[in-house]
Amino acid sequence: MQSNHIRDEWSAVKSAVHELRWALHQRPELGYQEHRTTQVIQEFLLKHGVECKLFPETTGVVAFIDNKAAVTVGLRVDIDALPLEENTGHPQSSQNPGIMHACGHDMHASIGAGVAILASRLRQYMPVNVKVIFQPAEECSPNGGAKKMIALHVLEQPPVDYMLGLHVWPDYKVGEIGIRPGAIMAASDKFRIIVTGVSAHAAQPHKGTDSILIASEIVNAIYKGIPRKVDPFDPYVLTIGEISSRGRYNVICDHVEMSGTIRTFTAATRTSIHKWLADMVSQVAALHQGKAEVILERGYDVVSNDMTLTAQFTAHAQEVLGTAAVKTGNQPSLIAEDFSAYSQMVPSVYFHLGCDCQYPLHSDHFLANEEALDVGVELLTTFLLATQAANGRNVSEKPAT
C-alpha cells in the first residue's frame, strides 16, 4: 500500500495520540499501581475501535487486532513511572508529587496506542494479527511485569510468533534508531551487603570492631579487584549505589548496609562475579574480625535480538529512515530491561528510538522529544504492513542467545 495512505490515517488520529501522551505524562503511576493509567489507555483504545483486554490479577492492557492471519506479532510497551520529582519545567509536567515518567514510558505507551489504532484502521492491508501489550512495572526489578504478563498467557491465544520492543533513547536524534543483533541490553542483578561489627566507645577502638572500616575495605576491593577476575573483553558493571549505617559520631559503628547492582552480558561472567563478591566480602570482614554477608537478587536477563528478525527490521528501518539514521555499530547497553523475558520465549527485536534529550534516562530533567512518537508509530506500523519478518523464516526457531 502507499505510504501516503498510512500518513493520511495517522494524520486523522495523531493529535489524539499526542494528547494521550501528555495525559499519561501528567498523571504518572508507579509499577503495579498504574490503575488510572490502565483505565485511560483502555478507554482510549475502545474509543478508537480497538478491542482490548484487562486483567483482574494486575494492571496493564492488551490490545488485539484479529485479522484471522497465520502469524501474530506482539509489541510490548511499558506504562509505569519512577519515584522522582519532575524538574523539567514543562507546562504539562507531572501533577503527582514525587512521581514522573523519567524513563519515557508515557511515550512508549502512546506509541503502542498509535500502532494499535493504525493496525485497526488499516486492517484490510494488515497480513498479520497484532497484539500490543501495555505492560506494568518494568521498573520493578527483579519482579517486573513481563514475567507476570507472560504467566497470564499474553503470548498465547493466539500464540505470538515474534515480538517487537523499543525504548526512547536520548543519545540519538529524532529520526534515528540504534539496533544490533544479539545482546542489546544487559542482565541486571541487585545485591545487599550486611556488615556486622562490635560497638565500642570511639575513644576505645581496640574494644570494638569497626563495621565502617570493614565496609570501606569492601568498597575498595569491589572497585579494584573485579577487573582481575573477569574477561576484559566481556563488559560488566558493578556499582554500589547506597550505604547506610547506624550509630553516633563518638561510637564505633557495629552495623553497615550497602546495596548495588551487577550488570553483565554472559552467564559465565554473571556467575563469576556473584561468587567473587560473596567470597571477597566474607574474607575482608574476617580479616578485620567482623562478619559480612551478601544477599543477591537475580534480576532481568540479557535482552537478545534474534539475528534474522533484526536483519529484516534493520533493512526496513534503513528504507524508512535512511541508512545513516540507523545506527548498527553501537555497543550493547548495560542498562537492563525486562523485555528479556519475551526475547527468551519467542524471536524478538528491540531497538532504541532517538528522542534527542540532553538529559539521561532516569534524570528528573528527562523529557523525550514529542516528534519521536511519530517516528516510532510510522516505523513499527510500516514494518507490520511489510511483514518481511513473517516470511522466509521458521518462526518456531528459538531466539538467538
Tab-separated table of C-alpha atoms in Angstrom:
chain	number	residue	atom	x	y	z
A	1	MET	CA	0.000	0.000	0.000
A	2	GLN	CA	1.054	3.603	-0.470
A	3	SER	CA	2.934	5.325	2.351
A	4	ASN	CA	0.814	8.463	1.884
A	5	HIS	CA	-2.259	6.388	2.767
A	6	ILE	CA	-0.586	5.420	6.073
A	7	ARG	CA	0.254	9.056	6.742
A	8	ASP	CA	-3.351	10.069	5.995
A	9	GLU	CA	-4.624	7.598	8.568
A	10	TRP	CA	-2.031	8.800	11.071
A	11	SER	CA	-2.978	12.423	10.468
A	12	ALA	CA	-6.548	11.568	11.439
A	13	VAL	CA	-5.533	10.307	14.904
A	14	LYS	CA	-2.162	11.937	15.512
A	15	SER	CA	-3.366	14.788	17.710
A	16	ALA	CA	-5.398	12.406	19.871
A	17	VAL	CA	-2.384	10.134	20.413
A	18	HIS	CA	-0.215	13.122	21.317
A	19	GLU	CA	-2.867	14.219	23.795
A	20	LEU	CA	-2.770	10.737	25.283
A	21	ARG	CA	0.981	11.087	25.780
A	22	TRP	CA	0.553	14.236	27.859
A	23	ALA	CA	-2.388	12.783	29.772
A	24	LEU	CA	-0.152	9.899	30.812
A	25	HIS	CA	2.808	12.176	31.453
A	26	GLN	CA	0.857	14.413	33.812
A	27	ARG	CA	-0.542	11.516	35.851
A	28	PRO	CA	2.315	9.012	36.212
A	29	GLU	CA	1.962	5.968	38.440
A	30	LEU	CA	4.469	3.536	39.911
A	31	GLY	CA	4.740	-0.133	38.982
A	32	TYR	CA	1.705	-2.303	39.773
A	33	GLN	CA	-0.130	0.880	40.796
A	34	GLU	CA	-0.973	2.030	37.252
A	35	HIS	CA	-4.745	1.838	37.791
A	36	ARG	CA	-5.631	5.191	36.283
A	37	THR	CA	-3.081	4.689	33.502
A	38	THR	CA	-4.672	1.343	32.647
A	39	GLN	CA	-8.136	2.894	32.592
A	40	VAL	CA	-7.048	5.817	30.410
A	41	ILE	CA	-5.394	3.517	27.879
A	42	GLN	CA	-8.358	1.137	27.810
A	43	GLU	CA	-10.854	3.948	27.270
A	44	PHE	CA	-8.668	5.469	24.569
A	45	LEU	CA	-8.388	2.197	22.663
A	46	LEU	CA	-12.105	1.458	22.888
A	47	LYS	CA	-12.925	4.973	21.724
A	48	HIS	CA	-10.895	4.287	18.596
A	49	GLY	CA	-12.447	0.902	17.937
A	50	VAL	CA	-9.620	-1.301	19.230
A	51	GLU	CA	-10.525	-4.477	21.123
A	52	CYS	CA	-8.639	-4.799	24.393
A	53	LYS	CA	-8.402	-6.928	27.497
A	54	LEU	CA	-7.830	-6.130	31.180
A	55	PHE	CA	-6.533	-8.456	33.895
A	56	PRO	CA	-8.057	-8.828	37.364
A	57	GLU	CA	-4.663	-10.038	38.623
A	58	THR	CA	-2.690	-6.938	37.636
A	59	THR	CA	-2.650	-3.575	35.913
A	60	GLY	CA	-1.970	-3.348	32.185
A	61	VAL	CA	-3.896	-3.793	28.952
A	62	VAL	CA	-3.574	-5.931	25.840
A	63	ALA	CA	-4.938	-4.628	22.558
A	64	PHE	CA	-5.667	-7.235	19.889
A	65	ILE	CA	-6.329	-6.730	16.199
A	66	ASP	CA	-7.522	-10.116	14.959
A	67	ASN	CA	-7.143	-10.485	11.209
A	68	LYS	CA	-7.535	-14.279	11.219
A	69	ALA	CA	-3.966	-14.391	9.958
A	70	ALA	CA	-1.468	-17.226	10.278
A	71	VAL	CA	1.082	-15.041	12.061
A	72	THR	CA	0.635	-12.944	15.220
A	73	VAL	CA	3.059	-10.153	16.075
A	74	GLY	CA	3.431	-8.785	19.596
A	75	LEU	CA	4.542	-5.276	20.536
A	76	ARG	CA	5.494	-4.677	24.173
A	77	VAL	CA	5.238	-1.145	25.586
A	78	ASP	CA	5.670	-0.367	29.288
A	79	ILE	CA	3.473	2.042	31.275
A	80	ASP	CA	4.980	2.633	34.741
A	81	ALA	CA	6.851	5.664	36.070
A	82	LEU	CA	9.658	6.341	38.560
A	83	PRO	CA	9.713	7.769	42.114
A	84	LEU	CA	11.256	11.121	41.151
A	85	GLU	CA	10.051	14.708	41.410
A	86	GLU	CA	9.877	16.139	37.894
A	87	ASN	CA	12.090	19.170	37.294
A	88	THR	CA	11.714	19.647	33.547
A	89	GLY	CA	9.806	22.919	33.906
A	90	HIS	CA	7.409	21.789	31.173
A	91	PRO	CA	3.899	23.256	31.451
A	92	GLN	CA	2.487	19.715	31.355
A	93	SER	CA	4.792	18.294	33.998
A	94	SER	CA	3.737	15.571	36.392
A	95	GLN	CA	0.938	16.503	38.761
A	96	ASN	CA	1.634	13.528	41.006
A	97	PRO	CA	4.181	14.606	43.629
A	98	GLY	CA	7.338	12.527	43.693
A	99	ILE	CA	6.466	10.514	40.573
A	100	MET	CA	7.448	11.192	36.953
A	101	HIS	CA	7.898	9.480	33.613
A	102	ALA	CA	11.676	9.815	33.786
A	103	CYS	CA	12.189	6.794	31.524
A	104	GLY	CA	9.807	7.742	28.731
A	105	HIS	CA	7.172	5.084	29.307
A	106	ASP	CA	4.498	7.665	28.540
A	107	MET	CA	5.999	7.795	25.053
A	108	HIS	CA	6.164	4.016	24.762
A	109	ALA	CA	2.520	3.598	25.769
A	110	SER	CA	1.416	6.287	23.317
A	111	ILE	CA	3.423	4.730	20.500
A	112	GLY	CA	1.759	1.411	21.301
A	113	ALA	CA	-1.658	3.045	21.213
A	114	GLY	CA	-0.865	4.689	17.888
A	115	VAL	CA	0.266	1.395	16.365
A	116	ALA	CA	-2.829	-0.406	17.670
A	117	ILE	CA	-5.155	2.212	16.177
A	118	LEU	CA	-3.397	2.230	12.807
A	119	ALA	CA	-3.323	-1.565	12.704
A	120	SER	CA	-7.090	-1.498	13.267
A	121	ARG	CA	-7.764	1.260	10.719
A	122	LEU	CA	-5.539	-0.450	8.137
A	123	ARG	CA	-6.598	-3.991	8.928
A	124	GLN	CA	-7.664	-4.704	5.366
A	125	TYR	CA	-3.982	-4.305	4.413
A	126	MET	CA	-2.532	-5.955	7.512
A	127	PRO	CA	-1.360	-9.530	6.804
A	128	VAL	CA	-0.749	-10.360	10.481
A	129	ASN	CA	-2.628	-10.301	13.760
A	130	VAL	CA	-1.308	-7.641	16.122
A	131	LYS	CA	-1.090	-7.732	19.928
A	132	VAL	CA	0.029	-4.615	21.738
A	133	ILE	CA	0.958	-5.431	25.331
A	134	PHE	CA	0.759	-2.404	27.627
A	135	GLN	CA	2.868	-3.896	30.392
A	136	PRO	CA	3.053	-2.702	34.006
A	137	ALA	CA	6.036	-2.498	36.338
A	138	GLU	CA	9.062	-2.664	34.060
A	139	GLU	CA	10.925	-0.617	36.668
A	140	CYS	CA	10.207	-3.120	39.467
A	141	SER	CA	13.291	-5.305	39.094
A	142	PRO	CA	13.658	-8.129	39.893
A	143	ASN	CA	9.863	-8.610	39.875
A	144	GLY	CA	8.979	-6.714	36.725
A	145	GLY	CA	5.711	-7.081	34.891
A	146	ALA	CA	6.958	-9.006	31.851
A	147	LYS	CA	7.043	-12.408	33.544
A	148	LYS	CA	3.691	-11.700	35.175
A	149	MET	CA	2.091	-10.879	31.818
A	150	ILE	CA	3.616	-13.988	30.263
A	151	ALA	CA	2.180	-16.049	33.130
A	152	LEU	CA	-1.204	-14.524	32.255
A	153	HIS	CA	-0.848	-16.031	28.750
A	154	VAL	CA	-0.391	-12.829	26.743
A	155	LEU	CA	1.880	-14.766	24.359
A	156	GLU	CA	-0.901	-17.294	23.759
A	157	GLN	CA	-4.472	-17.368	22.416
A	158	PRO	CA	-3.356	-16.987	19.654
A	159	PRO	CA	0.345	-17.713	20.039
A	160	VAL	CA	2.680	-14.783	19.379
A	161	ASP	CA	5.196	-15.717	16.687
A	162	TYR	CA	7.621	-12.856	17.305
A	163	MET	CA	7.920	-9.774	19.495
A	164	LEU	CA	8.863	-6.147	18.943
A	165	GLY	CA	10.023	-3.733	21.625
A	166	LEU	CA	11.578	-0.291	21.878
A	167	HIS	CA	12.955	2.304	24.250
A	168	VAL	CA	13.293	6.032	23.687
A	169	TRP	CA	16.988	6.911	23.687
A	170	PRO	CA	18.247	10.423	24.490
A	171	ASP	CA	21.641	9.912	22.806
A	172	TYR	CA	20.060	9.664	19.347
A	173	LYS	CA	18.357	12.428	17.400
A	174	VAL	CA	14.710	12.210	16.424
A	175	GLY	CA	14.546	10.106	13.277
A	176	GLU	CA	17.454	7.876	14.328
A	177	ILE	CA	17.404	4.435	15.897
A	178	GLY	CA	20.010	2.112	17.397
A	179	ILE	CA	19.790	-1.608	16.746
A	180	ARG	CA	22.091	-4.633	16.795
A	181	PRO	CA	21.747	-8.423	16.579
A	182	GLY	CA	22.335	-10.467	19.715
A	183	ALA	CA	22.711	-8.792	23.096
A	184	ILE	CA	21.462	-5.187	23.169
A	185	MET	CA	20.662	-4.752	26.894
A	186	ALA	CA	22.406	-6.280	29.905
A	187	ALA	CA	21.382	-8.685	32.631
A	188	SER	CA	20.798	-6.896	35.924
A	189	ASP	CA	21.146	-8.244	39.457
A	190	LYS	CA	20.756	-6.490	42.793
A	191	PHE	CA	22.879	-7.118	45.853
A	192	ARG	CA	22.891	-6.135	49.530
A	193	ILE	CA	25.927	-6.398	51.773
A	194	ILE	CA	25.355	-6.511	55.523
A	195	VAL	CA	28.443	-5.823	57.652
A	196	THR	CA	28.379	-6.615	61.367
A	197	GLY	CA	30.973	-5.391	63.862
A	198	VAL	CA	31.136	-4.753	67.596
A	199	SER	CA	30.156	-1.429	69.138
A	200	ALA	CA	32.528	0.456	71.457
A	201	HIS	CA	33.359	3.988	72.538
A	202	ALA	CA	35.152	5.920	69.801
A	203	ALA	CA	37.972	6.645	72.234
A	204	GLN	CA	38.493	2.908	72.736
A	205	PRO	CA	38.512	1.432	69.224
A	206	HIS	CA	40.535	-1.588	70.379
A	207	LYS	CA	37.469	-2.794	72.284
A	208	GLY	CA	35.244	-2.867	69.208
A	209	THR	CA	35.127	-3.989	65.588
A	210	ASP	CA	34.536	-1.088	63.242
A	211	SER	CA	31.973	-2.024	60.587
A	212	ILE	CA	32.604	1.261	58.740
A	213	LEU	CA	36.264	0.302	58.315
A	214	ILE	CA	35.224	-3.111	57.015
A	215	ALA	CA	32.671	-1.568	54.640
A	216	SER	CA	35.313	0.841	53.329
A	217	GLU	CA	37.687	-2.029	52.605
A	218	ILE	CA	34.889	-3.879	50.815
A	219	VAL	CA	34.129	-0.837	48.654
A	220	ASN	CA	37.794	-0.524	47.695
A	221	ALA	CA	38.025	-4.235	46.941
A	222	ILE	CA	34.921	-4.112	44.738
A	223	TYR	CA	36.221	-1.301	42.578
A	224	LYS	CA	39.819	-2.533	42.429
A	225	GLY	CA	39.502	-6.300	42.438
A	226	ILE	CA	36.855	-7.165	39.854
A	227	PRO	CA	38.895	-6.260	36.741
A	228	ARG	CA	41.331	-9.065	37.595
A	229	LYS	CA	38.569	-11.664	37.895
A	230	VAL	CA	36.642	-11.406	34.607
A	231	ASP	CA	37.394	-11.497	30.893
A	232	PRO	CA	38.494	-7.949	29.943
A	233	PHE	CA	36.638	-8.307	26.634
A	234	ASP	CA	33.342	-9.058	28.380
A	235	PRO	CA	31.631	-5.826	29.523
A	236	TYR	CA	30.258	-5.605	33.037
A	237	VAL	CA	29.400	-3.057	35.713
A	238	LEU	CA	29.378	-3.493	39.484
A	239	THR	CA	28.174	-0.356	41.252
A	240	ILE	CA	27.409	0.427	44.887
A	241	GLY	CA	24.558	2.918	44.956
A	242	GLU	CA	23.697	3.134	48.632
A	243	ILE	CA	25.477	2.916	52.001
A	244	SER	CA	23.823	3.322	55.394
A	245	SER	CA	24.943	2.838	58.982
A	246	ARG	CA	23.638	3.303	62.476
A	247	GLY	CA	25.312	4.845	65.489
A	248	ARG	CA	26.703	8.137	66.759
A	249	TYR	CA	29.685	10.324	65.992
A	250	ASN	CA	31.603	9.087	69.064
A	251	VAL	CA	30.658	5.396	68.848
A	252	ILE	CA	32.364	2.596	66.915
A	253	CYS	CA	29.707	1.569	64.398
A	254	ASP	CA	28.585	-2.061	64.559
A	255	HIS	CA	26.306	-2.234	61.502
A	256	VAL	CA	26.594	-1.080	57.869
A	257	GLU	CA	24.437	-1.977	54.902
A	258	MET	CA	25.297	-1.399	51.260
A	259	SER	CA	23.336	-2.090	48.106
A	260	GLY	CA	24.177	-2.011	44.446
A	261	THR	CA	23.795	-3.578	41.042
A	262	ILE	CA	25.680	-6.008	38.807
A	263	ARG	CA	25.307	-5.743	35.024
A	264	THR	CA	26.637	-8.462	32.713
A	265	PHE	CA	26.198	-9.948	29.239
A	266	THR	CA	27.299	-13.556	29.646
A	267	ALA	CA	26.296	-16.308	32.046
A	268	ALA	CA	29.958	-17.058	32.814
A	269	THR	CA	30.760	-13.518	33.934
A	270	ARG	CA	27.499	-13.255	35.833
A	271	THR	CA	28.276	-16.419	37.810
A	272	SER	CA	31.909	-15.463	38.325
A	273	ILE	CA	31.082	-12.040	39.765
A	274	HIS	CA	28.415	-13.464	42.064
A	275	LYS	CA	30.898	-15.961	43.527
A	276	TRP	CA	33.775	-13.482	43.743
A	277	LEU	CA	31.621	-10.908	45.534
A	278	ALA	CA	30.393	-13.366	48.164
A	279	ASP	CA	33.886	-14.765	48.802
A	280	MET	CA	35.607	-11.394	48.908
A	281	VAL	CA	33.096	-9.806	51.292
A	282	SER	CA	33.376	-12.683	53.746
A	283	GLN	CA	37.183	-12.690	53.618
A	284	VAL	CA	37.573	-8.921	54.083
A	285	ALA	CA	35.237	-8.955	57.086
A	286	ALA	CA	37.062	-11.893	58.656
A	287	LEU	CA	40.417	-10.148	58.182
A	288	HIS	CA	39.132	-7.345	60.430
A	289	GLN	CA	37.447	-9.658	62.961
A	290	GLY	CA	33.960	-8.849	61.709
A	291	LYS	CA	31.246	-10.566	59.730
A	292	ALA	CA	29.605	-9.769	56.414
A	293	GLU	CA	27.150	-11.462	54.081
A	294	VAL	CA	25.950	-10.836	50.549
A	295	ILE	CA	22.275	-11.168	49.622
A	296	LEU	CA	21.853	-11.471	45.846
A	297	GLU	CA	18.604	-10.961	43.926
A	298	ARG	CA	18.768	-12.251	40.387
A	299	GLY	CA	17.056	-9.687	38.191
A	300	TYR	CA	16.429	-9.290	34.462
A	301	ASP	CA	18.271	-11.376	31.900
A	302	VAL	CA	20.015	-10.159	28.753
A	303	VAL	CA	17.774	-8.710	26.032
A	304	SER	CA	18.820	-10.710	22.988
A	305	ASN	CA	17.789	-9.779	19.460
A	306	ASP	CA	17.038	-12.587	17.028
A	307	MET	CA	19.563	-12.484	14.169
A	308	THR	CA	17.180	-12.969	11.242
A	309	LEU	CA	14.423	-10.761	12.599
A	310	THR	CA	16.900	-7.997	13.441
A	311	ALA	CA	18.345	-8.078	9.933
A	312	GLN	CA	14.849	-7.732	8.484
A	313	PHE	CA	13.887	-4.901	10.822
A	314	THR	CA	17.185	-3.101	10.187
A	315	ALA	CA	16.702	-3.261	6.420
A	316	HIS	CA	13.169	-1.923	6.805
A	317	ALA	CA	14.306	0.902	9.096
A	318	GLN	CA	17.007	1.899	6.610
A	319	GLU	CA	14.388	2.099	3.898
A	320	VAL	CA	12.038	4.222	6.035
A	321	LEU	CA	14.538	6.421	7.897
A	322	GLY	CA	17.603	6.329	5.636
A	323	THR	CA	20.740	4.245	6.070
A	324	ALA	CA	22.643	6.910	8.012
A	325	ALA	CA	19.849	7.185	10.593
A	326	VAL	CA	20.025	3.507	11.541
A	327	LYS	CA	22.929	3.048	13.961
A	328	THR	CA	24.105	-0.552	13.785
A	329	GLY	CA	27.662	-0.252	15.111
A	330	ASN	CA	26.645	0.698	18.636
A	331	GLN	CA	27.793	-1.224	21.690
A	332	PRO	CA	25.165	-3.028	23.784
A	333	SER	CA	23.848	-1.014	26.722
A	334	LEU	CA	24.470	-2.004	30.333
A	335	ILE	CA	21.016	-0.662	31.145
A	336	ALA	CA	18.631	-3.571	31.767
A	337	GLU	CA	15.084	-4.272	30.612
A	338	ASP	CA	12.542	-6.959	31.429
A	339	PHE	CA	11.735	-7.273	27.731
A	340	SER	CA	14.339	-10.024	28.132
A	341	ALA	CA	11.550	-12.299	29.356
A	342	TYR	CA	9.842	-12.066	25.965
A	343	SER	CA	13.063	-12.457	23.993
A	344	GLN	CA	13.681	-15.741	25.798
A	345	MET	CA	10.264	-17.060	24.756
A	346	VAL	CA	9.956	-16.077	21.080
A	347	PRO	CA	12.140	-14.483	18.384
A	348	SER	CA	12.319	-10.782	19.227
A	349	VAL	CA	13.781	-7.495	18.125
A	350	TYR	CA	14.310	-4.498	20.401
A	351	PHE	CA	15.609	-1.104	19.316
A	352	HIS	CA	16.449	2.314	20.711
A	353	LEU	CA	14.374	5.190	19.347
A	354	GLY	CA	16.071	8.575	19.187
A	355	CYS	CA	14.305	11.211	21.295
A	356	ASP	CA	17.000	13.933	21.351
A	357	CYS	CA	17.257	14.918	25.019
A	358	GLN	CA	20.332	16.389	26.708
A	359	TYR	CA	19.493	14.607	29.965
A	360	PRO	CA	19.825	10.848	30.506
A	361	LEU	CA	17.121	8.318	31.300
A	362	HIS	CA	16.085	8.363	34.977
A	363	SER	CA	17.039	12.026	35.319
A	364	ASP	CA	14.470	14.346	36.900
A	365	HIS	CA	15.078	16.590	33.841
A	366	PHE	CA	14.482	13.893	31.231
A	367	LEU	CA	11.804	14.725	28.661
A	368	ALA	CA	11.528	12.909	25.349
A	369	ASN	CA	11.068	14.985	22.200
A	370	GLU	CA	7.446	14.758	21.116
A	371	GLU	CA	8.328	14.143	17.469
A	372	ALA	CA	9.873	10.760	18.334
A	373	LEU	CA	6.336	9.479	18.869
A	374	ASP	CA	5.511	9.924	15.182
A	375	VAL	CA	8.719	8.188	14.103
A	376	GLY	CA	8.043	5.203	16.347
A	377	VAL	CA	4.469	4.773	15.144
A	378	GLU	CA	5.406	5.016	11.472
A	379	LEU	CA	8.378	2.664	11.711
A	380	LEU	CA	6.507	-0.050	13.594
A	381	THR	CA	3.294	0.182	11.576
A	382	THR	CA	5.061	0.049	8.225
A	383	PHE	CA	7.080	-2.933	9.426
A	384	LEU	CA	3.898	-4.780	10.356
A	385	LEU	CA	2.431	-3.984	6.972
A	386	ALA	CA	5.568	-5.081	5.129
A	387	THR	CA	5.640	-8.424	7.018
A	388	GLN	CA	9.131	-9.389	5.904
A	389	ALA	CA	9.535	-10.945	9.322
A	390	ALA	CA	6.547	-13.210	8.736
A	391	ASN	CA	8.140	-14.733	5.656
A	392	GLY	CA	11.342	-16.550	4.888
A	393	ARG	CA	11.990	-17.951	8.378
A	394	ASN	CA	10.742	-20.621	10.661
A	395	VAL	CA	9.117	-18.618	13.429
A	396	SER	CA	9.226	-21.646	15.683
A	397	GLU	CA	13.005	-21.316	15.905
A	398	LYS	CA	14.357	-20.479	19.322
A	399	PRO	CA	15.589	-16.901	19.773
A	400	ALA	CA	19.282	-16.210	19.391
A	401	THR	CA	21.322	-16.119	22.569
